[in-house]
Tab-separated table of C-alpha atoms in Angstrom:
chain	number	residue	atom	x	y	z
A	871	UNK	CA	49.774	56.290	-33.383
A	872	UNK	CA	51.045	55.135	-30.250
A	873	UNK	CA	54.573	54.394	-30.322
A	874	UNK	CA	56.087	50.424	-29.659
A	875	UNK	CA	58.545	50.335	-27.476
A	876	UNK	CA	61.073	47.430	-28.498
A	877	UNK	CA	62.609	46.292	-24.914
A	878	UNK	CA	64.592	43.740	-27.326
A	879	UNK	CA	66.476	46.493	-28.227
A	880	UNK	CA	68.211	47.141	-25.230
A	881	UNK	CA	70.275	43.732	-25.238
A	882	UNK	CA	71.821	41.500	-22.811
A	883	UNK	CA	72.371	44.321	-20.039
A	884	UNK	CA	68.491	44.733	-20.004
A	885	UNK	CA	68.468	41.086	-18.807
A	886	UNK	CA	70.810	41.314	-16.383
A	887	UNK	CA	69.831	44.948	-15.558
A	888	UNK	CA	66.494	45.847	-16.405
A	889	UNK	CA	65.846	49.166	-13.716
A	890	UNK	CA	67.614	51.454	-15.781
A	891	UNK	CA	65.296	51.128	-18.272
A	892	UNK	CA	62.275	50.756	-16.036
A	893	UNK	CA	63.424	54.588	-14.568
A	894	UNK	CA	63.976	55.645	-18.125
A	895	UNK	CA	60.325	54.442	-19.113
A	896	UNK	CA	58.982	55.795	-16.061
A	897	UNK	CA	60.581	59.721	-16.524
A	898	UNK	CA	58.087	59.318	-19.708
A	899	UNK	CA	55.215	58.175	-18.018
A	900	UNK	CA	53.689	55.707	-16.015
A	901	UNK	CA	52.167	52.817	-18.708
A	902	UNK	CA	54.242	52.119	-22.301
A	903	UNK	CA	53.238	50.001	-25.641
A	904	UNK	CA	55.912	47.432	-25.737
A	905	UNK	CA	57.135	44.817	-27.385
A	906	UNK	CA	58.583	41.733	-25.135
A	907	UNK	CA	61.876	40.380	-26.283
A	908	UNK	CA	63.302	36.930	-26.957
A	909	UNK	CA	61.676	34.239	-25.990
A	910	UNK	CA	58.554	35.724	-25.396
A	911	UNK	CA	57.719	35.673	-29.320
A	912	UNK	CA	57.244	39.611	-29.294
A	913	UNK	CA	54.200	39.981	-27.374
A	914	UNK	CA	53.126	43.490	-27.812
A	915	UNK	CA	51.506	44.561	-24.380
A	916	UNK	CA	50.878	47.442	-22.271
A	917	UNK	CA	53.957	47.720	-19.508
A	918	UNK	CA	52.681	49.490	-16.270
A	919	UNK	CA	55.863	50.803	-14.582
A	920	UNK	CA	54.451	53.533	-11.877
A	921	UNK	CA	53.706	52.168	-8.560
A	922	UNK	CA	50.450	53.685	-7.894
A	923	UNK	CA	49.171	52.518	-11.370
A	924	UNK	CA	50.665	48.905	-11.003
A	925	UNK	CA	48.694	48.809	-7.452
A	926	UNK	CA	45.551	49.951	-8.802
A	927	UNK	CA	45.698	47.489	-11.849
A	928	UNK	CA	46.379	44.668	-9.626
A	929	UNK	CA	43.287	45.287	-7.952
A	930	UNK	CA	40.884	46.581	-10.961
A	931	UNK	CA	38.595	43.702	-11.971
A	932	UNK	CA	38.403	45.337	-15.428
A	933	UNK	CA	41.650	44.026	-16.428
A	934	UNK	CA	40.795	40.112	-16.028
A	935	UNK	CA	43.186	37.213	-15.940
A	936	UNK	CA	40.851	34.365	-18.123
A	937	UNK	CA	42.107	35.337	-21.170
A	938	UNK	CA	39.342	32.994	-22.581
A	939	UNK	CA	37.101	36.055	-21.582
A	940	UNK	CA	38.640	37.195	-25.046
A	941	UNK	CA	39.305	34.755	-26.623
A	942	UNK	CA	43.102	34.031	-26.054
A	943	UNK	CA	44.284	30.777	-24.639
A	944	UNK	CA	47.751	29.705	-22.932
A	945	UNK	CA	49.866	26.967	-23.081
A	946	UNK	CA	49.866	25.874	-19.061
A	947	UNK	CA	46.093	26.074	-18.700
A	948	UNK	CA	45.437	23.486	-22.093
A	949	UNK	CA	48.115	21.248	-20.260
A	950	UNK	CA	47.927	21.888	-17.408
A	951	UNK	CA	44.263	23.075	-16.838
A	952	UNK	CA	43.030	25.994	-15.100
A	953	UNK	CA	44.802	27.677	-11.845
A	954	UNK	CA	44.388	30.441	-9.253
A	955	UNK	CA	46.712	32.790	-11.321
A	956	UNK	CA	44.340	32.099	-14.408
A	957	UNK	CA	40.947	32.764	-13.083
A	958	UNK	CA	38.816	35.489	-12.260
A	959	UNK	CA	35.250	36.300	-9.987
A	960	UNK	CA	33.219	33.753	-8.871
A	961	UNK	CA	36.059	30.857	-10.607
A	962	UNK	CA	38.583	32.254	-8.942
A	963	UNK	CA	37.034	32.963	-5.442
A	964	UNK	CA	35.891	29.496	-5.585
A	965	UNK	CA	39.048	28.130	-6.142
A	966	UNK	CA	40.952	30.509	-3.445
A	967	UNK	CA	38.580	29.233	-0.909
A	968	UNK	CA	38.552	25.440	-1.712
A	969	UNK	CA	42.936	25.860	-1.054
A	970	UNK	CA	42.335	28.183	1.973
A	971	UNK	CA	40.730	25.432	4.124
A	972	UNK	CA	43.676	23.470	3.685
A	973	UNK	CA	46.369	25.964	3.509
A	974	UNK	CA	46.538	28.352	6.923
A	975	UNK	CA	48.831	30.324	8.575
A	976	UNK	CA	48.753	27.498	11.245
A	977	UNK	CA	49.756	24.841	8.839
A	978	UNK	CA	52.692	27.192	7.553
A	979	UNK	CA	53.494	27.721	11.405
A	980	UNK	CA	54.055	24.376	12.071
A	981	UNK	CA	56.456	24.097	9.561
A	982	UNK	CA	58.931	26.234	11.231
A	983	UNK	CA	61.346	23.373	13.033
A	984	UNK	CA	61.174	21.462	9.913
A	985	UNK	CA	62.475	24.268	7.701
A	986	UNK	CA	65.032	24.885	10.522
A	987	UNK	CA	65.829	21.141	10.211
A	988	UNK	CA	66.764	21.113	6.495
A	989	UNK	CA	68.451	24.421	6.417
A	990	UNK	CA	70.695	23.603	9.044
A	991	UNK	CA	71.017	20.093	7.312
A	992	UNK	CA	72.005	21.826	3.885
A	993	UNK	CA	74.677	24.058	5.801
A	994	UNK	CA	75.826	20.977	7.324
A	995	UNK	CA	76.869	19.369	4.227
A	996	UNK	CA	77.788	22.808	2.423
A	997	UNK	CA	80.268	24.584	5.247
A	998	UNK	CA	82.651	21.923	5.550
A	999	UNK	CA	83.615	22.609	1.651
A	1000	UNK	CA	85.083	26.231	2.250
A	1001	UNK	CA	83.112	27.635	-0.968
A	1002	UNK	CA	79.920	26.457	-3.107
A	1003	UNK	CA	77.295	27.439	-5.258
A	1004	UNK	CA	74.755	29.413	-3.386
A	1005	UNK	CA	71.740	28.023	-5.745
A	1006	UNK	CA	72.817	24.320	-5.473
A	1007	UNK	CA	73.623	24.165	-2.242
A	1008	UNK	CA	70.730	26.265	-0.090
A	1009	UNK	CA	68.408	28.030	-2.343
A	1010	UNK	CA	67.000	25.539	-4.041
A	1011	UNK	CA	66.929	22.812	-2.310
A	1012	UNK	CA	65.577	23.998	0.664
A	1013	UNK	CA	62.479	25.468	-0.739
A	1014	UNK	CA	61.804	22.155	-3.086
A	1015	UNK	CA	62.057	19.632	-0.388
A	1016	UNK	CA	59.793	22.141	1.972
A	1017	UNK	CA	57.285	21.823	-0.875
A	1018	UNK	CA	57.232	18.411	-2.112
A	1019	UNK	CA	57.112	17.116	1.771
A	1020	UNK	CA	54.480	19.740	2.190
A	1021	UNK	CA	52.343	18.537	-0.879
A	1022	UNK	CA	53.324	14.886	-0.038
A	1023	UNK	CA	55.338	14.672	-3.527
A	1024	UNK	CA	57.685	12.096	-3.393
A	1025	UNK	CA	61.318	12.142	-3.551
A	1026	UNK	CA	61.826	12.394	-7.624
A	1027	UNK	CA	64.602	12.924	-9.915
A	1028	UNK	CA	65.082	16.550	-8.573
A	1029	UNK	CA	67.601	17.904	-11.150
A	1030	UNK	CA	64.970	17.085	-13.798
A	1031	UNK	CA	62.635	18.311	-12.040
A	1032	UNK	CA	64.009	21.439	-11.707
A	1033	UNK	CA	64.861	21.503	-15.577
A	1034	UNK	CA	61.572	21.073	-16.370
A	1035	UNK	CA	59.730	23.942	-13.592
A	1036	UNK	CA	62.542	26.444	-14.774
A	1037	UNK	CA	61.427	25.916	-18.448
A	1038	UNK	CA	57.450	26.410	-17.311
A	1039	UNK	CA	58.609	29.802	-15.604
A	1040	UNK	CA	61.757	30.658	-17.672
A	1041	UNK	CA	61.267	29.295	-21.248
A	1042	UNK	CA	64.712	29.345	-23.424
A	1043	UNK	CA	62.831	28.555	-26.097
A	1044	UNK	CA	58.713	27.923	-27.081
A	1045	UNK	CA	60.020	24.304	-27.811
A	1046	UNK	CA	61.679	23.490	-24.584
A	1047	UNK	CA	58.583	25.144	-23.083
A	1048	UNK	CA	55.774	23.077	-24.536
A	1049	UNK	CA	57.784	20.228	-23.455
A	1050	UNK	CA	58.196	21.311	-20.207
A	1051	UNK	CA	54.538	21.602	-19.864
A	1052	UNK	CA	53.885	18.466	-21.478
A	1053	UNK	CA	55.573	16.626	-18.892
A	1054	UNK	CA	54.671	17.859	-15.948
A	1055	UNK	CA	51.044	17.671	-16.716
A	1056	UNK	CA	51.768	13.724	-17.192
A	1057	UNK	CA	53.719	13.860	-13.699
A	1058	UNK	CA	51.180	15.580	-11.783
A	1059	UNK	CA	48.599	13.968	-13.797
A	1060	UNK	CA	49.924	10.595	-12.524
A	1061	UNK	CA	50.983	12.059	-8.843
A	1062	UNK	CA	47.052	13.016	-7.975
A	1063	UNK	CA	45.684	9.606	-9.227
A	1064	UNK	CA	47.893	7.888	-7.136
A	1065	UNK	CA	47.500	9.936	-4.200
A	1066	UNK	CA	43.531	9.146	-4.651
A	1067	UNK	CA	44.170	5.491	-4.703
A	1068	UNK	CA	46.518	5.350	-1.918
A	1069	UNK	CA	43.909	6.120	0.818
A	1070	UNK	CA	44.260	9.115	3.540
A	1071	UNK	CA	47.415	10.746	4.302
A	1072	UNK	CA	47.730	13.588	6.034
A	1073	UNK	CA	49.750	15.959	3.202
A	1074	UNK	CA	48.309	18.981	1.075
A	1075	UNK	CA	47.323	17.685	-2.059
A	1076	UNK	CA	46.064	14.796	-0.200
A	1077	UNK	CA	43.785	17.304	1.990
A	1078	UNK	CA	42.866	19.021	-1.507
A	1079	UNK	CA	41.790	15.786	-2.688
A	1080	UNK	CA	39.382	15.323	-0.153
A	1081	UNK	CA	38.470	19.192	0.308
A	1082	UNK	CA	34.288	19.501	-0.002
A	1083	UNK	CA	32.991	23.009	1.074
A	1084	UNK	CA	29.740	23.539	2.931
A	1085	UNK	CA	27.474	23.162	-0.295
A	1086	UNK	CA	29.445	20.105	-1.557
A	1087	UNK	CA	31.770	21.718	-3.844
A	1088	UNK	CA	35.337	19.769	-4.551
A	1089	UNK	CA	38.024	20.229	-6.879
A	1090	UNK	CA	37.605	18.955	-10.098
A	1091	UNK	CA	40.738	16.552	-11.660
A	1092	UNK	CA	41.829	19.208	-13.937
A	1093	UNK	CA	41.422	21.554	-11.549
A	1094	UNK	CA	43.675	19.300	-8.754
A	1095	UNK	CA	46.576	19.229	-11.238
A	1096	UNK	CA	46.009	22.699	-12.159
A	1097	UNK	CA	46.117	23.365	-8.423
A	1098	UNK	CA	49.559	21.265	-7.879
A	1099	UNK	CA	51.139	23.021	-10.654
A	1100	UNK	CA	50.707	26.055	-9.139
A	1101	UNK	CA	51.725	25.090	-5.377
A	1102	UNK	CA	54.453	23.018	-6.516
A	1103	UNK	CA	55.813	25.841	-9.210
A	1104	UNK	CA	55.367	28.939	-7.507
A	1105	UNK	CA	55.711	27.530	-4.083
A	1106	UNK	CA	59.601	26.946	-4.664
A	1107	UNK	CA	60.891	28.773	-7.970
A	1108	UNK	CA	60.123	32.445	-6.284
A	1109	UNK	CA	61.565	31.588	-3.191
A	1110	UNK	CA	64.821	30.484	-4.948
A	1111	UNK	CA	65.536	33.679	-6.029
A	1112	UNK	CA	64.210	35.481	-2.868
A	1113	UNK	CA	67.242	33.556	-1.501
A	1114	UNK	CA	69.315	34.178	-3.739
A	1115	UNK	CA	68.990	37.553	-4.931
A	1116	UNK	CA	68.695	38.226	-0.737
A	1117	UNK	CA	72.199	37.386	0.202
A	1118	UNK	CA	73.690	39.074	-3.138
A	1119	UNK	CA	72.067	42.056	-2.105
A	1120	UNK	CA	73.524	41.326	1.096
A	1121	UNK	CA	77.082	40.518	-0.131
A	1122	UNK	CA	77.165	43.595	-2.532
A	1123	UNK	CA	76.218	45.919	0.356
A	1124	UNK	CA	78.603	45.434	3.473
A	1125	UNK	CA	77.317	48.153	5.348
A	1126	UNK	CA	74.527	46.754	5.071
A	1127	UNK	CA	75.330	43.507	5.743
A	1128	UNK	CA	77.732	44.478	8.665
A	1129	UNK	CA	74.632	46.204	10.558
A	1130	UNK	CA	72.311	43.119	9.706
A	1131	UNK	CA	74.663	40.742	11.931
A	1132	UNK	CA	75.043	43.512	14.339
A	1133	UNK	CA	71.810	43.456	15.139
A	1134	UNK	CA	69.401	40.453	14.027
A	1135	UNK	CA	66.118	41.785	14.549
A	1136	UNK	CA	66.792	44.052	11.159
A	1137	UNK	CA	65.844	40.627	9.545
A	1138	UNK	CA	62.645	41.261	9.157
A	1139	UNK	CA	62.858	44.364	7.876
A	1140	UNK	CA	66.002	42.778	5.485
A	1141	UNK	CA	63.956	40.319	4.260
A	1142	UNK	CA	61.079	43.198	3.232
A	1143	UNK	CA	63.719	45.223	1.491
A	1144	UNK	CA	64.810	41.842	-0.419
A	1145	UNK	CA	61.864	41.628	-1.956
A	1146	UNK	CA	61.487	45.252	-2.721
A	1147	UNK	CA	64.896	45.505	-4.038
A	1148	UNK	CA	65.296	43.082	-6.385
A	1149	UNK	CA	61.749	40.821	-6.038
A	1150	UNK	CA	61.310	37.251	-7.418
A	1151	UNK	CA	59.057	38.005	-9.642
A	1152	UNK	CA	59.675	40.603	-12.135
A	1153	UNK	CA	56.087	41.031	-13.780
A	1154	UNK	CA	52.728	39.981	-13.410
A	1155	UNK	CA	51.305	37.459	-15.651
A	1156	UNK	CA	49.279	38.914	-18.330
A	1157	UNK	CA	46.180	40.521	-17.842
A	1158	UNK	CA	43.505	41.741	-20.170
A	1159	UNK	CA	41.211	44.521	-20.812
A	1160	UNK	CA	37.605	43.060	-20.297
A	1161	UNK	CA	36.563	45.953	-21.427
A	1162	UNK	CA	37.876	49.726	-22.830
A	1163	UNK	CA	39.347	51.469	-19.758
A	1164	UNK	CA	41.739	54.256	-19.172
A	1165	UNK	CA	44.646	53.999	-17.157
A	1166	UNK	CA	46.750	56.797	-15.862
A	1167	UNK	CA	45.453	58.695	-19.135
A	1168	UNK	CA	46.550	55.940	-21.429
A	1169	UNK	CA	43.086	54.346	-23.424
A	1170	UNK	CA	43.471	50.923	-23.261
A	1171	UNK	CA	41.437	48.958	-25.460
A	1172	UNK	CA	39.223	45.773	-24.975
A	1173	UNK	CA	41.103	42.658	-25.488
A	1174	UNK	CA	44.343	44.408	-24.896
A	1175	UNK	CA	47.074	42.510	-22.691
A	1176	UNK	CA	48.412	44.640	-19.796
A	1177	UNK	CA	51.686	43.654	-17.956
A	1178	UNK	CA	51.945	45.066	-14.460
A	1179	UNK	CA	55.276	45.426	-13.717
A	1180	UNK	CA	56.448	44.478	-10.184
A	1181	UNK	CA	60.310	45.614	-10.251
A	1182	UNK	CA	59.375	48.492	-12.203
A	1183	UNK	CA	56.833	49.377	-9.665
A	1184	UNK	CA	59.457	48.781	-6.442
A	1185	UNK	CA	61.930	50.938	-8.026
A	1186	UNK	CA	59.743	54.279	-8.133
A	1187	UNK	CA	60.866	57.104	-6.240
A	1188	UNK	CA	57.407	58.461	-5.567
A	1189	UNK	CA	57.019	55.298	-3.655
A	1190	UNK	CA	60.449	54.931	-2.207
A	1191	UNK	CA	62.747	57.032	-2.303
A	1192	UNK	CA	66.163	56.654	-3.339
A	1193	UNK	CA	64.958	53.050	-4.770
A	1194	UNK	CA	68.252	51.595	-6.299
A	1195	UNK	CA	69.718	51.728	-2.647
A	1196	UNK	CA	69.413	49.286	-0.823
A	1197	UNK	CA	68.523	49.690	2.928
A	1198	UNK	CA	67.412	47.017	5.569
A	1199	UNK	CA	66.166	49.914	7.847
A	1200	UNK	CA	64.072	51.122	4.855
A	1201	UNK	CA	60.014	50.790	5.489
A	1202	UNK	CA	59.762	48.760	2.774
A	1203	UNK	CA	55.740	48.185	3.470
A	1204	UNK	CA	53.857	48.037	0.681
A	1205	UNK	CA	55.573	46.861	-1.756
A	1206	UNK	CA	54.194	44.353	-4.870
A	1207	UNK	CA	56.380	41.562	-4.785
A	1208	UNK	CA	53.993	39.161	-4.300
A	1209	UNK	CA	51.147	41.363	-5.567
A	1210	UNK	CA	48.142	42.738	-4.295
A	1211	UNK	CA	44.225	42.224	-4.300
A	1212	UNK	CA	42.730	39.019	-5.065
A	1213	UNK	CA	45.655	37.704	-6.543
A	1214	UNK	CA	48.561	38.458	-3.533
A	1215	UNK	CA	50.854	35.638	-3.227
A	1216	UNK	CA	49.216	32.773	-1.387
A	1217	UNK	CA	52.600	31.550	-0.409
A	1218	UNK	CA	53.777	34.468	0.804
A	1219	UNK	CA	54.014	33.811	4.771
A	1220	UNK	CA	55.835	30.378	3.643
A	1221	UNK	CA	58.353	32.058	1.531
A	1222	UNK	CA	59.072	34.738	4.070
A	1223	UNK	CA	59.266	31.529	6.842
A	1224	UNK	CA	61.658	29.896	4.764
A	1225	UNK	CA	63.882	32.963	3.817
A	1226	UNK	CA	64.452	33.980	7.813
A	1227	UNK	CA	65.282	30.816	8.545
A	1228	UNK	CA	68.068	30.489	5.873
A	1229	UNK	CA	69.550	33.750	5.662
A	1230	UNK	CA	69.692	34.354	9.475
A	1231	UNK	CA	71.432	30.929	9.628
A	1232	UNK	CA	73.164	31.070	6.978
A	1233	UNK	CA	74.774	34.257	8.491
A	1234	UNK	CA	75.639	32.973	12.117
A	1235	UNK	CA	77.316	29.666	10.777
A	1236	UNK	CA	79.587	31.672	7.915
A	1237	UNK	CA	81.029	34.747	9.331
A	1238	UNK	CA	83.166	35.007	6.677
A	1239	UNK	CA	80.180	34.829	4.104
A	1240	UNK	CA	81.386	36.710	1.054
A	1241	UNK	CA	81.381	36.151	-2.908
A	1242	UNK	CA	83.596	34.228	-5.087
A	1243	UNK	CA	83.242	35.396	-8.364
A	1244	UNK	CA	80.122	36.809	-10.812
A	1245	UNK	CA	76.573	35.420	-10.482
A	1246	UNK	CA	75.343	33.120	-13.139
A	1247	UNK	CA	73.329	33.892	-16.030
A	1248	UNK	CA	70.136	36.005	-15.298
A	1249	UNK	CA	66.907	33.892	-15.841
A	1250	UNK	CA	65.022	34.908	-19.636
A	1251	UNK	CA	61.933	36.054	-20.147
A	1252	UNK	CA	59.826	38.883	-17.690
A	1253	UNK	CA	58.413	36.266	-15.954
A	1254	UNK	CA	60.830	35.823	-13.034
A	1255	UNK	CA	63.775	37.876	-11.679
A	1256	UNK	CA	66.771	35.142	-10.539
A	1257	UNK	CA	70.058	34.004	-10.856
A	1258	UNK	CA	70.686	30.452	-12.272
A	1259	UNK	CA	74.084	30.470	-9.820
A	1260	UNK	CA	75.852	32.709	-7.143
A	1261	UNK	CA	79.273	31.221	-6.028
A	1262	UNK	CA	80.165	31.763	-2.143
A	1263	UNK	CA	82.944	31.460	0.020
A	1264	UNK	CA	83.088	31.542	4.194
């Protein structure tokens, strides 16, 4: 009988501190039975926590991410409807290459002096105070606005808003979360049909709209607002904690710090060990066994939910070693913060756009950058890895 490990168990610290455990699991082997603690209603799942296993899951097709394959459906994709991060071979290529016609490297490019614009428009209003909340102030707001003018979503009530995506992402409770989901189906739901009536326009969702491939394919309605949830979602809520979590990192390391405004072109590099460090995303959404498979000497059965975990997988020392230190000189290639295989973030050159241009900014206009107190509550759930506030002072 396979033993359950109860991660519940471990408390508040494992929220706010979850790599101790990760190392602990990891000393026993490289994939666990646990069970998932408040408020993920005690899932029972396999936990991959080596790095060369959580690589080769992300890439094996065995372990599929339509959990209608076996019979298990989710709360997003019956509101929301089905999305890149739910689909699997030929759904899912289709999908990925419907968005990729509309979504390049050039358009992400070209977003570079507007991302300069707002970040130096957010410092302009935050400096003058003498101390602020990192989150309010910078990290969110830049990535949301970057988004919604990106996607042509107009200004809304962002504080609700961002109530409502946290929930999706971060449920406090199954309650608040259906909710969540509820209304944001209704808002996109009512964003994409008046985007269709309103003609051309030269935004995202607009282009996605429109988007026919060479044998006439197009995106379904449910498949639009499945589309916008994700771009809209995923496109700002990992990037807030990139930022975030970043400049902690930063602030709790001055030597590190002090040799990252010595010499700028570590930023790169800085912004790689970020995400290796202490990544947005703290595990995979669920995956499951299409069929009986063995990983790393583990038998996993059909129908089985795996959990890749991405922190876990960051902090191994066969990968990295010395993992819990951080270092902006580190080669920090290869890590899984925004996955790997089909899957890998689609966002990923916009969050890494957005995250130069605010934390090498946000360096050179507050020398005096440093922390005013404890960060805010860790973020529940295994979905993401964030703070809900970090308070500053320059």
């Amino acid at each position: 009988m396979t033993e359950v490990i109860d991660l519940g168990e471990f408390g508040e610290e494992f929220r706010r501190n979850p790599h101790p455990v990760y190392a602990g699991l990891r000393e026993r082997g490289p994939v666990h039975l646990v069970r998932l603690p408040e408020p993920e209603e005690h899932h029972v799942t396999w936990l991959i926590v080596g790095y060369e296993e959580a690589r080769a899951a992300l890439a094996d097709p065995r372990l599929a991410k339509d959990g209608g394959k076996i019979g298990v459906t989710f709360l997003d994709e019956e509101l929301i409807g089905k999305y890149l991060l739910s689909a699997d071979p030929p759904q899912h290529t289709r999908l990925r290459g419907l968005i990729t016609r509309s979504f390049t490297m050039r358009r992400v490019e070209e977003l570079r002096p507007r991302v300069q614009q707002i970040t130096d428009e957010l410092l302009d209003a935050m400096l003058p105070l003498g101390r602020a909340d990192l989150v309010e102030s910078l990290s969110y707001p830049l990535p949301i606005t970057v988004i919604c003018e990106l996607l042509g979503v107009p200004d809304m009530d962002r504080a609700e808003f961002r109530k409502l995506s946290t929930e999706a992402v971060a449920p406090s409770s199954s309650g608040s979360e259906y909710d969540a989901f509820v209304r944001l189906a209704e808002y996109l739901g009512d964003l994409i049909e008046d985007k269709r009536c309103a003609g051309p326009s030269s935004d995202l969702l607009s282009d996605l709209i429109r988007t026919t491939a060479e044998d006439g394919d197009r995106l379904s309605p449910q498949e639009l607002r499945g589309m916008a949830f994700i771009l809209l979602i995923a496109g700002h809520e990992t990037t807030v904690n990139l930022l975030t979590s970043g400049v902690h990192a930063l602030l709790t390391h001055p030597d590190q710090l002090a040799a990252l405004r010595a010499d700028m072109t570590l930023l790169d590099g800085a912004i790689e060990e970020m995400l290796r460090y202490e990544g947005p995303v703290e595990n995979g959404t669920f995956r499951f066994a299409a069929e009986s498979l063995d990983i790393a000497g583990t038998h996993v059965v059909k129908g089985d939910a795996v959990m890749v975990g991405l922190t876990a997988a960051d902090r191994d020392a066969g990968r990295f070693p010395a993992p819990d230190r951080f270092d902006i000189r580190r080669d920090s290639r290869g890590h899984l913060a925004f996955g790997h295989g089909i899957h890998y973030c689609l966002g990923a050159p916009l969050a890494r756009l957005e995250a130069r241009t605010a934390i090498r900014t946000l360096l050179e206009r507050a020398p005096g950058l440093a922390l005013d107190g404890p960060p805010g509550d860790w973020l529940p759930g295994m979905l993401m890895r964030g703070m809900r506030s970090l308070p500053v002072r320059w």
